[in-house]
mmCIF file of N, CA, C and O and ligand atoms in Angstrom:
data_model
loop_
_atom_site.group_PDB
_atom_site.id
_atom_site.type_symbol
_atom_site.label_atom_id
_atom_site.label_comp_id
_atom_site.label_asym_id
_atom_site.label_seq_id
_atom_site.Cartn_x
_atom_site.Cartn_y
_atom_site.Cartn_z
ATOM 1 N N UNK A 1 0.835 -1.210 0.000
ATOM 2 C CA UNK A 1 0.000 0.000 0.000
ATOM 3 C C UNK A 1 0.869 1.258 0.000
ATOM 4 O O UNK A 1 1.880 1.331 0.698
ATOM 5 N N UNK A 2 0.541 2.042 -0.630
ATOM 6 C CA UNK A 2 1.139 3.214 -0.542
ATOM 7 C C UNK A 2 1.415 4.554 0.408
ATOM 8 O O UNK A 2 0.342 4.621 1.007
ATOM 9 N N UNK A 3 1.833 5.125 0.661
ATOM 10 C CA UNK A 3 1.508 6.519 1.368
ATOM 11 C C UNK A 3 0.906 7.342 0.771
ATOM 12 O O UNK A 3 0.792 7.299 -0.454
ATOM 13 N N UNK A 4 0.361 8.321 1.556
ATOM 14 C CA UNK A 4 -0.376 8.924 0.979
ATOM 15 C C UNK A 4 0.762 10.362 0.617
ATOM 16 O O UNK A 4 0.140 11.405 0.418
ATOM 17 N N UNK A 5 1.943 10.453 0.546
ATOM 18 C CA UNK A 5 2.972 11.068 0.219
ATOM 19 C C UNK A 5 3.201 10.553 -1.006
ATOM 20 O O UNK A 5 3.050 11.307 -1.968
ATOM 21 N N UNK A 6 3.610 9.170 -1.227
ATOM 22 C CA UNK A 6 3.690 8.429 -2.321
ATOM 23 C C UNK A 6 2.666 8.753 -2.948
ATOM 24 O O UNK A 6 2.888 9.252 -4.051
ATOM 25 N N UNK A 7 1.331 8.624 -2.564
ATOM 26 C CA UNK A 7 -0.164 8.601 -3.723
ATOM 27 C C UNK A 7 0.027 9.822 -4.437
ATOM 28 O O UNK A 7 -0.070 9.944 -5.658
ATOM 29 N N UNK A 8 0.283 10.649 -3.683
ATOM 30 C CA UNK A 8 0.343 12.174 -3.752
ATOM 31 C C UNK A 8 0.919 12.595 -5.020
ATOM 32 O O UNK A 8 0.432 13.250 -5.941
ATOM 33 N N UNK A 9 2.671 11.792 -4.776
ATOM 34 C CA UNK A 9 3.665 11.963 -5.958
ATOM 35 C C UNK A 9 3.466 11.505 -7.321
ATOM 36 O O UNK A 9 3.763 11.903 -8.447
ATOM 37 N N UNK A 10 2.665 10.217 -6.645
ATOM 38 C CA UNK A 10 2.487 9.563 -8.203
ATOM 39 C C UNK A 10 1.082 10.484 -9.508
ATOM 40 O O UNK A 10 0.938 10.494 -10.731
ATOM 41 N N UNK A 11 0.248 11.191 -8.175
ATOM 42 C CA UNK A 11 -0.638 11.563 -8.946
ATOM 43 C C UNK A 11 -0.305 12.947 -10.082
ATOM 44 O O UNK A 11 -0.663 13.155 -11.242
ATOM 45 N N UNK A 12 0.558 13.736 -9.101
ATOM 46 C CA UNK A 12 1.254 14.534 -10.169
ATOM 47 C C UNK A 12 2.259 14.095 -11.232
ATOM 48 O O UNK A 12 2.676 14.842 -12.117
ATOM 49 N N UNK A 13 2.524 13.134 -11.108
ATOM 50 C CA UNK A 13 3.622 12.433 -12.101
ATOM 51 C C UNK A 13 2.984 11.932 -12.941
ATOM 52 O O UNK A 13 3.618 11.754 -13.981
ATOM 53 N N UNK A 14 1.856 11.577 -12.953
ATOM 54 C CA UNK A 14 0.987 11.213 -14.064
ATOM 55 C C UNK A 14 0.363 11.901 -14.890
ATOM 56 O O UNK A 14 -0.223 11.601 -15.929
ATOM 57 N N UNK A 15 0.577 13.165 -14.190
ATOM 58 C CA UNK A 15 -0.111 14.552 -15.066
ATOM 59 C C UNK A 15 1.223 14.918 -16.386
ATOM 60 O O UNK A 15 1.071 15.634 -17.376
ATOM 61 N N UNK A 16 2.442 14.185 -15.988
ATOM 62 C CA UNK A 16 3.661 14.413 -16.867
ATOM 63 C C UNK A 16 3.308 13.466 -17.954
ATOM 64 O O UNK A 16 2.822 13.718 -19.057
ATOM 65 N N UNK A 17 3.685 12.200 -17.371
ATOM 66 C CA UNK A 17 3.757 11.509 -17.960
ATOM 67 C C UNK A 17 3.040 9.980 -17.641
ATOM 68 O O UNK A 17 2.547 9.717 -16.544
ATOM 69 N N UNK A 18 3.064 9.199 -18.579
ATOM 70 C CA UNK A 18 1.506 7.733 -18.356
ATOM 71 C C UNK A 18 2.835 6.663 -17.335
ATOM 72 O O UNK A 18 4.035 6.427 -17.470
ATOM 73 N N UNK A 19 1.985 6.357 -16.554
ATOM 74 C CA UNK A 19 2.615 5.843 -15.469
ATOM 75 C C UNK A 19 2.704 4.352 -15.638
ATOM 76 O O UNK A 19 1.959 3.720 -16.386
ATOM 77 N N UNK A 20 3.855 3.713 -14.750
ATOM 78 C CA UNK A 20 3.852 2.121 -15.585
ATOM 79 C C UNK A 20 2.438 1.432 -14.905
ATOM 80 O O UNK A 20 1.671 2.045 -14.162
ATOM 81 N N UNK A 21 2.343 0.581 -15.165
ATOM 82 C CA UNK A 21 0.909 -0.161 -14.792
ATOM 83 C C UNK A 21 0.426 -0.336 -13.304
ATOM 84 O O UNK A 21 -0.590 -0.099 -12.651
ATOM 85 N N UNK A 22 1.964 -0.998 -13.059
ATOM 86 C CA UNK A 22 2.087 -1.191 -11.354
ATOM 87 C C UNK A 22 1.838 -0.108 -10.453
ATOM 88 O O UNK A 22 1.240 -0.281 -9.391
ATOM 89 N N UNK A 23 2.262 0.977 -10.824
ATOM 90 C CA UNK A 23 1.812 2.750 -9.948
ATOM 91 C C UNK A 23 0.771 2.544 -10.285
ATOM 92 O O UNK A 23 0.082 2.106 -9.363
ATOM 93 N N UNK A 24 0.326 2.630 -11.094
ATOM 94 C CA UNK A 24 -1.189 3.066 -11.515
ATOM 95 C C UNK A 24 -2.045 2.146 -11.264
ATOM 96 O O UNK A 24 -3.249 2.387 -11.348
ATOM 97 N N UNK A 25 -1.556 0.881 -10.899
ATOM 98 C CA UNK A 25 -2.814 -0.252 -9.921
ATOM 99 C C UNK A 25 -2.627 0.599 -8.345
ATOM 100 O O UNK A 25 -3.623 0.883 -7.680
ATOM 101 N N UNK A 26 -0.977 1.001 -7.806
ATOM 102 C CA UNK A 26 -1.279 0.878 -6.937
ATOM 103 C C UNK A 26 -2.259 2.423 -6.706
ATOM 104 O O UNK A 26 -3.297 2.603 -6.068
ATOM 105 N N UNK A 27 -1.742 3.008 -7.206
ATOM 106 C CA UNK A 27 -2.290 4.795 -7.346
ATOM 107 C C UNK A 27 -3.429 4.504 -7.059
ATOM 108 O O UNK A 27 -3.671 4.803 -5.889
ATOM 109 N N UNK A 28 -4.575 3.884 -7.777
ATOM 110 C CA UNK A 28 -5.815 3.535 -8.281
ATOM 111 C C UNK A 28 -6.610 2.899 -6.655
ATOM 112 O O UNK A 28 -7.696 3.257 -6.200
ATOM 113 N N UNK A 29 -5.341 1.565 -5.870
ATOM 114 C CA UNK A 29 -5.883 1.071 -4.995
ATOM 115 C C UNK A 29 -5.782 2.017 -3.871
ATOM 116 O O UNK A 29 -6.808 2.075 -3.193
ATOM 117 N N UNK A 30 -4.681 2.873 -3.450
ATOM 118 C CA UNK A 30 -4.580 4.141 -2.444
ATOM 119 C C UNK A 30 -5.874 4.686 -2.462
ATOM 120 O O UNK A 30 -6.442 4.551 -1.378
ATOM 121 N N UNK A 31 -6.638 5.348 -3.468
ATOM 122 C CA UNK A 31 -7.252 6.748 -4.164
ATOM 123 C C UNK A 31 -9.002 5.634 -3.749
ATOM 124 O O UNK A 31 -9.911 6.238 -3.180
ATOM 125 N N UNK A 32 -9.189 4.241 -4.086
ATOM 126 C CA UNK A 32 -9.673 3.612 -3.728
ATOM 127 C C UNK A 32 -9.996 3.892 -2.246
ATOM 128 O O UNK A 32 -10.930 4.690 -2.161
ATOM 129 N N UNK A 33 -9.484 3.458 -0.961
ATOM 130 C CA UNK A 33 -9.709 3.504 0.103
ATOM 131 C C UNK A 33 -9.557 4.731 0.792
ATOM 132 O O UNK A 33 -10.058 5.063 1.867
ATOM 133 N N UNK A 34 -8.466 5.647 -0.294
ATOM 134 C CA UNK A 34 -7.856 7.317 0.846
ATOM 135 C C UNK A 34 -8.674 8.224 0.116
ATOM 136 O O UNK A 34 -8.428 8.549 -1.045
ATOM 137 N N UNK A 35 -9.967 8.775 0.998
ATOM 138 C CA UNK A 35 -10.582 10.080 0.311
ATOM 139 C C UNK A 35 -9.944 11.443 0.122
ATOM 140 O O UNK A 35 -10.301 12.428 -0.524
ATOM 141 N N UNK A 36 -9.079 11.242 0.749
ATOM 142 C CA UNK A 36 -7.810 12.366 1.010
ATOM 143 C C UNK A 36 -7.369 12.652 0.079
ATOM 144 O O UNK A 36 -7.453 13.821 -0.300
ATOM 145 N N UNK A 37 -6.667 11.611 -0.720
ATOM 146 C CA UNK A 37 -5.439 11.527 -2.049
ATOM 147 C C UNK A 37 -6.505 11.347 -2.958
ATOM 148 O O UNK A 37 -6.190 11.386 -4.147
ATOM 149 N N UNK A 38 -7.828 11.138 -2.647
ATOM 150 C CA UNK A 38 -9.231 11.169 -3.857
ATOM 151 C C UNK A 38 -9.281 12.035 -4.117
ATOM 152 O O UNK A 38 -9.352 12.239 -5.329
ATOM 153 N N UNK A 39 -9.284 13.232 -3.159
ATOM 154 C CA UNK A 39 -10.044 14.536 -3.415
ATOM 155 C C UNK A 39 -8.645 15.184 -3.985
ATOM 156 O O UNK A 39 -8.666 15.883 -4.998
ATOM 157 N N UNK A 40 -7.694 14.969 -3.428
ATOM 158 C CA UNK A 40 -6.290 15.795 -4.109
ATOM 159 C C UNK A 40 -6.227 15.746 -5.200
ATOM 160 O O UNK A 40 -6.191 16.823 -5.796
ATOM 161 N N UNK A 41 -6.176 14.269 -6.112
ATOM 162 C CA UNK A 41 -6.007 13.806 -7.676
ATOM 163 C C UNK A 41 -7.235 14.582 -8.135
ATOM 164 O O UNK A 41 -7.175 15.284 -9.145
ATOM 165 N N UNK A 42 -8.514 14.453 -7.306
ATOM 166 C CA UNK A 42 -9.437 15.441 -8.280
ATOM 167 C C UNK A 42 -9.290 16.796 -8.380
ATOM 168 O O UNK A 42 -10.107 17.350 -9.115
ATOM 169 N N UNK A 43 -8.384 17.556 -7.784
ATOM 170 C CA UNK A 43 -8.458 18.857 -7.782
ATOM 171 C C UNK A 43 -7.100 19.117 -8.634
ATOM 172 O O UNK A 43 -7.000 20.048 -9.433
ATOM 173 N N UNK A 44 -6.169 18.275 -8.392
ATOM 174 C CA UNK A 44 -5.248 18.259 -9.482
ATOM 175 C C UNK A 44 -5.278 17.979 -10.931
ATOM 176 O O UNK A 44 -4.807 18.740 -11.776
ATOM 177 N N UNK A 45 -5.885 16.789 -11.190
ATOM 178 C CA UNK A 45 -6.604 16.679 -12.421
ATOM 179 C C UNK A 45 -7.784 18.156 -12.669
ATOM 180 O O UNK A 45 -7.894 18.824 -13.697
ATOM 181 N N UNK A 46 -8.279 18.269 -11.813
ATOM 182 C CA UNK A 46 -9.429 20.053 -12.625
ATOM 183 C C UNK A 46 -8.069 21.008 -12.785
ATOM 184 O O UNK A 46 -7.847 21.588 -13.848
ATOM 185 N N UNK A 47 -7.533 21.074 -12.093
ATOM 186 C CA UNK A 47 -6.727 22.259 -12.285
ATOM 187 C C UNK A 47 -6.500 22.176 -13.452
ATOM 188 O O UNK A 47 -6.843 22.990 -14.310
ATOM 189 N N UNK A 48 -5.702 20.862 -13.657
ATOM 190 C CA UNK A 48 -4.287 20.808 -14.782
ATOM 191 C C UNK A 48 -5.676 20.718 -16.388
ATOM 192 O O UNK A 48 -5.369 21.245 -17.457
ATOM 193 N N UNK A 49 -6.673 20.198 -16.262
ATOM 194 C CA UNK A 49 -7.362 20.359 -16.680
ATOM 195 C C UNK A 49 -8.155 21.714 -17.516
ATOM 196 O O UNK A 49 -8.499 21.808 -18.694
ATOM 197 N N UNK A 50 -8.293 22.839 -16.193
ATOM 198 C CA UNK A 50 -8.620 24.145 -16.745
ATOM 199 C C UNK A 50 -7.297 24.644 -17.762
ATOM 200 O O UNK A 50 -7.356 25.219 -18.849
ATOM 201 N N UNK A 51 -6.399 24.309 -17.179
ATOM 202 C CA UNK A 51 -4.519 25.181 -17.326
ATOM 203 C C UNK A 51 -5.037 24.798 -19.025
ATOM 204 O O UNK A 51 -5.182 25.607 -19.942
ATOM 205 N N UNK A 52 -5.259 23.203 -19.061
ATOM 206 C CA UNK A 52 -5.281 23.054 -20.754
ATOM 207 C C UNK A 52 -5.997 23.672 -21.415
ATOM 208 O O UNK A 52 -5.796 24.213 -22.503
ATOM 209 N N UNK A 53 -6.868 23.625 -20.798
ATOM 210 C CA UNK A 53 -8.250 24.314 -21.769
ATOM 211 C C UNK A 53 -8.028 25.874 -22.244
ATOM 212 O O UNK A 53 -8.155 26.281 -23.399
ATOM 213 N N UNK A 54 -7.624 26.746 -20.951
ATOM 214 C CA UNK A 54 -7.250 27.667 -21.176
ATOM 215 C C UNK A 54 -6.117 27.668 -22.448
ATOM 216 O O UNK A 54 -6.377 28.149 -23.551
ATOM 217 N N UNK A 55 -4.998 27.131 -22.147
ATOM 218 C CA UNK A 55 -4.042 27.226 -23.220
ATOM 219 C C UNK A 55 -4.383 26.985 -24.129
ATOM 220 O O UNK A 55 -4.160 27.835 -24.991
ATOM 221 N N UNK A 56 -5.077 25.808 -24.539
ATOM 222 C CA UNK A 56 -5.977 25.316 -25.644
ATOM 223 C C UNK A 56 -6.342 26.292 -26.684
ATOM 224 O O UNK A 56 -5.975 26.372 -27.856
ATOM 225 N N UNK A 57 -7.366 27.212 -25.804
ATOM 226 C CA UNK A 57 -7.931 28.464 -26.339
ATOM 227 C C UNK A 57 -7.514 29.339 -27.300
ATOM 228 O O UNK A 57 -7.787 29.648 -28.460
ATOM 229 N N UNK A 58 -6.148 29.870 -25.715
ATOM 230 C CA UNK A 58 -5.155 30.724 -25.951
ATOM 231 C C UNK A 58 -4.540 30.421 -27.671
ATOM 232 O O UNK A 58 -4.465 31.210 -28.614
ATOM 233 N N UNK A 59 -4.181 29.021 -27.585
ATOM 234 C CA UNK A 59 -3.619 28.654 -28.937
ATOM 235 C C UNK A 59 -4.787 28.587 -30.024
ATOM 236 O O UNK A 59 -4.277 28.980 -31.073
ATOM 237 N N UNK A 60 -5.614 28.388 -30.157
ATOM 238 C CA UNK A 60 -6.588 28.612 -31.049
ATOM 239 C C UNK A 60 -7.122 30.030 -31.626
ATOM 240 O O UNK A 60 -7.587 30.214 -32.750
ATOM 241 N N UNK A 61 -6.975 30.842 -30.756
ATOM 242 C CA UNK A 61 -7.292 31.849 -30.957
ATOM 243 C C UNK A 61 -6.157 33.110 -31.338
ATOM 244 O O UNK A 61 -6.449 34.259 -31.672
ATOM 245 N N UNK A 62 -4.936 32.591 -31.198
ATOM 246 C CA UNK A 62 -4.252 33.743 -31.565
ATOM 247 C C UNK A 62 -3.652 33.644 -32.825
ATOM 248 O O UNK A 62 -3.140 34.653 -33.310
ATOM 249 N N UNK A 63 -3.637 32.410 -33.525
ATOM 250 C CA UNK A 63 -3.212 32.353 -35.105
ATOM 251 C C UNK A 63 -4.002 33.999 -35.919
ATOM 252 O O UNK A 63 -3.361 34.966 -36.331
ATOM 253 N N UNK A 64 -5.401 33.839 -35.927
ATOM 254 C CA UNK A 64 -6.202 34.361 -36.652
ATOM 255 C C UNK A 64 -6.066 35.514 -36.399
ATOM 256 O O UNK A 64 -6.159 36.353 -37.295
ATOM 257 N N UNK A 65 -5.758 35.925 -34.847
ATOM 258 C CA UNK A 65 -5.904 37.602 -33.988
ATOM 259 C C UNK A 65 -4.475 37.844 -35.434
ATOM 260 O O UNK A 65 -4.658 38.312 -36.558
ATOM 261 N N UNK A 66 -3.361 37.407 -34.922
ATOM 262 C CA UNK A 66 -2.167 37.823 -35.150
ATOM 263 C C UNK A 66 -1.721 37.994 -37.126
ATOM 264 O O UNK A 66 -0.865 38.534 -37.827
ATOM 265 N N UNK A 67 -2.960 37.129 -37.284
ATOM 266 C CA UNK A 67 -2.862 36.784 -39.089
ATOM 267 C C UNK A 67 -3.345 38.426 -39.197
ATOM 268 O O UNK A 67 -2.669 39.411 -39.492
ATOM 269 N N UNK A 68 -4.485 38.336 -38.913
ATOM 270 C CA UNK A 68 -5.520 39.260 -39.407
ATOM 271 C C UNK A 68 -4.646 40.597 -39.081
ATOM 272 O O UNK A 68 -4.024 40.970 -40.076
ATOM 273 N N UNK A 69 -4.477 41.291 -38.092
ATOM 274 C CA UNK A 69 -3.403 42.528 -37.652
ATOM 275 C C UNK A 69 -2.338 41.938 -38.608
ATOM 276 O O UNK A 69 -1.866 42.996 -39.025
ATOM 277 N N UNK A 70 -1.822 41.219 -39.073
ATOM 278 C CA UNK A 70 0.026 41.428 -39.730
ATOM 279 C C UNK A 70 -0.421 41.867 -41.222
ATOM 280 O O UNK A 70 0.147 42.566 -42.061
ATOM 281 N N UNK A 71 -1.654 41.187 -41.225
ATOM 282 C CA UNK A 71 -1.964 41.749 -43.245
ATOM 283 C C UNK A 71 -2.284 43.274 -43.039
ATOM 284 O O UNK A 71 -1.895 44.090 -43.874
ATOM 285 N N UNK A 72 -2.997 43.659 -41.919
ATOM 286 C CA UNK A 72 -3.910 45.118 -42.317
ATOM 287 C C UNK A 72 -2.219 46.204 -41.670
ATOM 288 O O UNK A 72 -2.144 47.393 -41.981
ATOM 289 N N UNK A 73 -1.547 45.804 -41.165
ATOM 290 C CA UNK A 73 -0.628 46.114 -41.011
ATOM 291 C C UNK A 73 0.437 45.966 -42.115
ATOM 292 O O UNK A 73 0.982 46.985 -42.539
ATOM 293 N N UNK A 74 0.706 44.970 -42.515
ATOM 294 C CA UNK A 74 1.047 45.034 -44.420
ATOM 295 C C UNK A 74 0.827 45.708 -45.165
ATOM 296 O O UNK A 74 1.531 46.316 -45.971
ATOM 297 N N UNK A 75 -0.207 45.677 -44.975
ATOM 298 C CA UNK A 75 -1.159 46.447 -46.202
ATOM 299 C C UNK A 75 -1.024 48.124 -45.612
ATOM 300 O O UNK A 75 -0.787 48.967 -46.478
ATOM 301 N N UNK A 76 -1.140 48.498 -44.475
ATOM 302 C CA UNK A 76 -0.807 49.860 -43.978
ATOM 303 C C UNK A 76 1.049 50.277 -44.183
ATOM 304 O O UNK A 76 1.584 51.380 -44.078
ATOM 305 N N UNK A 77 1.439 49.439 -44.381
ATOM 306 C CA UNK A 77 3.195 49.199 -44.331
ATOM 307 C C UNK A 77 3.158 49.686 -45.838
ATOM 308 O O UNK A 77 3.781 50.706 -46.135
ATOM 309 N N UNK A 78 2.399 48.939 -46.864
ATOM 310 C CA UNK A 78 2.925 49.253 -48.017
ATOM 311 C C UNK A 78 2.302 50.211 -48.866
ATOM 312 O O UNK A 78 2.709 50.579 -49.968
ATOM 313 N N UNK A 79 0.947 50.706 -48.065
ATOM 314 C CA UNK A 79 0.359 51.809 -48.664
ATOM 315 C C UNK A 79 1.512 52.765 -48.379
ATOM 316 O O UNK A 79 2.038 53.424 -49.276
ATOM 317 N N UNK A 80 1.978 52.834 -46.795
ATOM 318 C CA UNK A 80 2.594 54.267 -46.126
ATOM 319 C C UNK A 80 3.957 54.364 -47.497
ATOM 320 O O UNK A 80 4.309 55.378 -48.100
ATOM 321 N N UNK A 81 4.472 52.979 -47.657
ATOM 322 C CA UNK A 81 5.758 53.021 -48.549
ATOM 323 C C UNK A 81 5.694 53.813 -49.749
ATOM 324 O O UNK A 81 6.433 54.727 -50.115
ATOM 325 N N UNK A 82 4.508 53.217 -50.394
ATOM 326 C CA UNK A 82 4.097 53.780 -51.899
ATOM 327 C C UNK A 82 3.681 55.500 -51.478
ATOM 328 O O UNK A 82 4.448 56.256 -52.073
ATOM 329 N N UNK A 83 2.718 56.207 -50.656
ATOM 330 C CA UNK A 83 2.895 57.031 -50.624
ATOM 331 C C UNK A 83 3.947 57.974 -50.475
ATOM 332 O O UNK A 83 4.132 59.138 -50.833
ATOM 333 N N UNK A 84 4.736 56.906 -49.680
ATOM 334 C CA UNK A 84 6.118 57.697 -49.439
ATOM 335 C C UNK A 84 7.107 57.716 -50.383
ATOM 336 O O UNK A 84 7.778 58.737 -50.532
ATOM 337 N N UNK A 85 7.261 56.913 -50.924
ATOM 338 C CA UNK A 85 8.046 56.978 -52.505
ATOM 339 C C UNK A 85 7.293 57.660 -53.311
ATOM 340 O O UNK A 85 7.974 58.495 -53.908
ATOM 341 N N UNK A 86 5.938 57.689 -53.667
ATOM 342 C CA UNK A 86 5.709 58.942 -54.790
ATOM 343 C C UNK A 86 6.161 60.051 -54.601
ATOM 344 O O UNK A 86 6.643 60.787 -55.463
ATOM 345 N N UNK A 87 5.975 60.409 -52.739
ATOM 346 C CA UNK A 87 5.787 62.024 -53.072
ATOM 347 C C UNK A 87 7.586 61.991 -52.942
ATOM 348 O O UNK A 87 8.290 62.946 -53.270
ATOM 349 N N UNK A 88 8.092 60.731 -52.418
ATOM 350 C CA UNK A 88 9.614 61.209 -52.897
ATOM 351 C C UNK A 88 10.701 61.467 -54.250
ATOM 352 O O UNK A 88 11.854 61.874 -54.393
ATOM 353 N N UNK A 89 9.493 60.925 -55.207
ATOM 354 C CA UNK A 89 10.266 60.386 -56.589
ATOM 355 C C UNK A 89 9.529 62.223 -57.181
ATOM 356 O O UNK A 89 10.144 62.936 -57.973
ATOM 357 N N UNK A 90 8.312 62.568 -56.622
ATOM 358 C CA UNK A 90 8.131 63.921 -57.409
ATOM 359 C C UNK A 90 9.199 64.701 -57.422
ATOM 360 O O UNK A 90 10.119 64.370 -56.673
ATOM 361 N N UNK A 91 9.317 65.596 -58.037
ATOM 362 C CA UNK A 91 10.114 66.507 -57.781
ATOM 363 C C UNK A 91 9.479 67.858 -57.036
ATOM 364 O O UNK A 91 10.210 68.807 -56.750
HETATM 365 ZN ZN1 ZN B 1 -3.813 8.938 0.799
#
């Protein structure tokens, strides 16, 4: 059986990376009987959970923000140029 120090460790370590089978029977049998290290893994799992979602977002949404501003900004870049070379090429 585990500690609940041990349960603890393993549950964030699983948020890294997939745990070998044997942690994760015993993880599973701790979290089983300890409402303690139950309620911890669940609040760790929501957290790490929101963190994704949020980032998730974050990444979904800023291709298009950042596309859309670099063209009208282009496009303001090369109007300002062309105006600025005509009235420089006038005499
Ligand atoms: Zn425990």
């Amino acid at each position: 059986m585990l500690s609940c120090k041990e349960a603890a460790a393993l549950v964030s370590e699983s948020l890294d990376r997939k745990l070998p089978l044997g942690q994760r029977i015993a993880l599973r049998m701790h979290l089983l009987f300890c409402r303690f290290c139950r309620r911890f893994s669940r609040q760790v799992l929501f957290l790490r959970g929101t963190a994704d979602r949020v980032r998730g977002e974050k990444e979904g949404e800023e291709p298009p923000v950042s596309d859309s501003l670099s063209a009208e900004a282009k496009e303001k870049i090369e109007q300002a140029l062309k105006t600025h070379s005509e009235s420089k090429s006038k005499p």
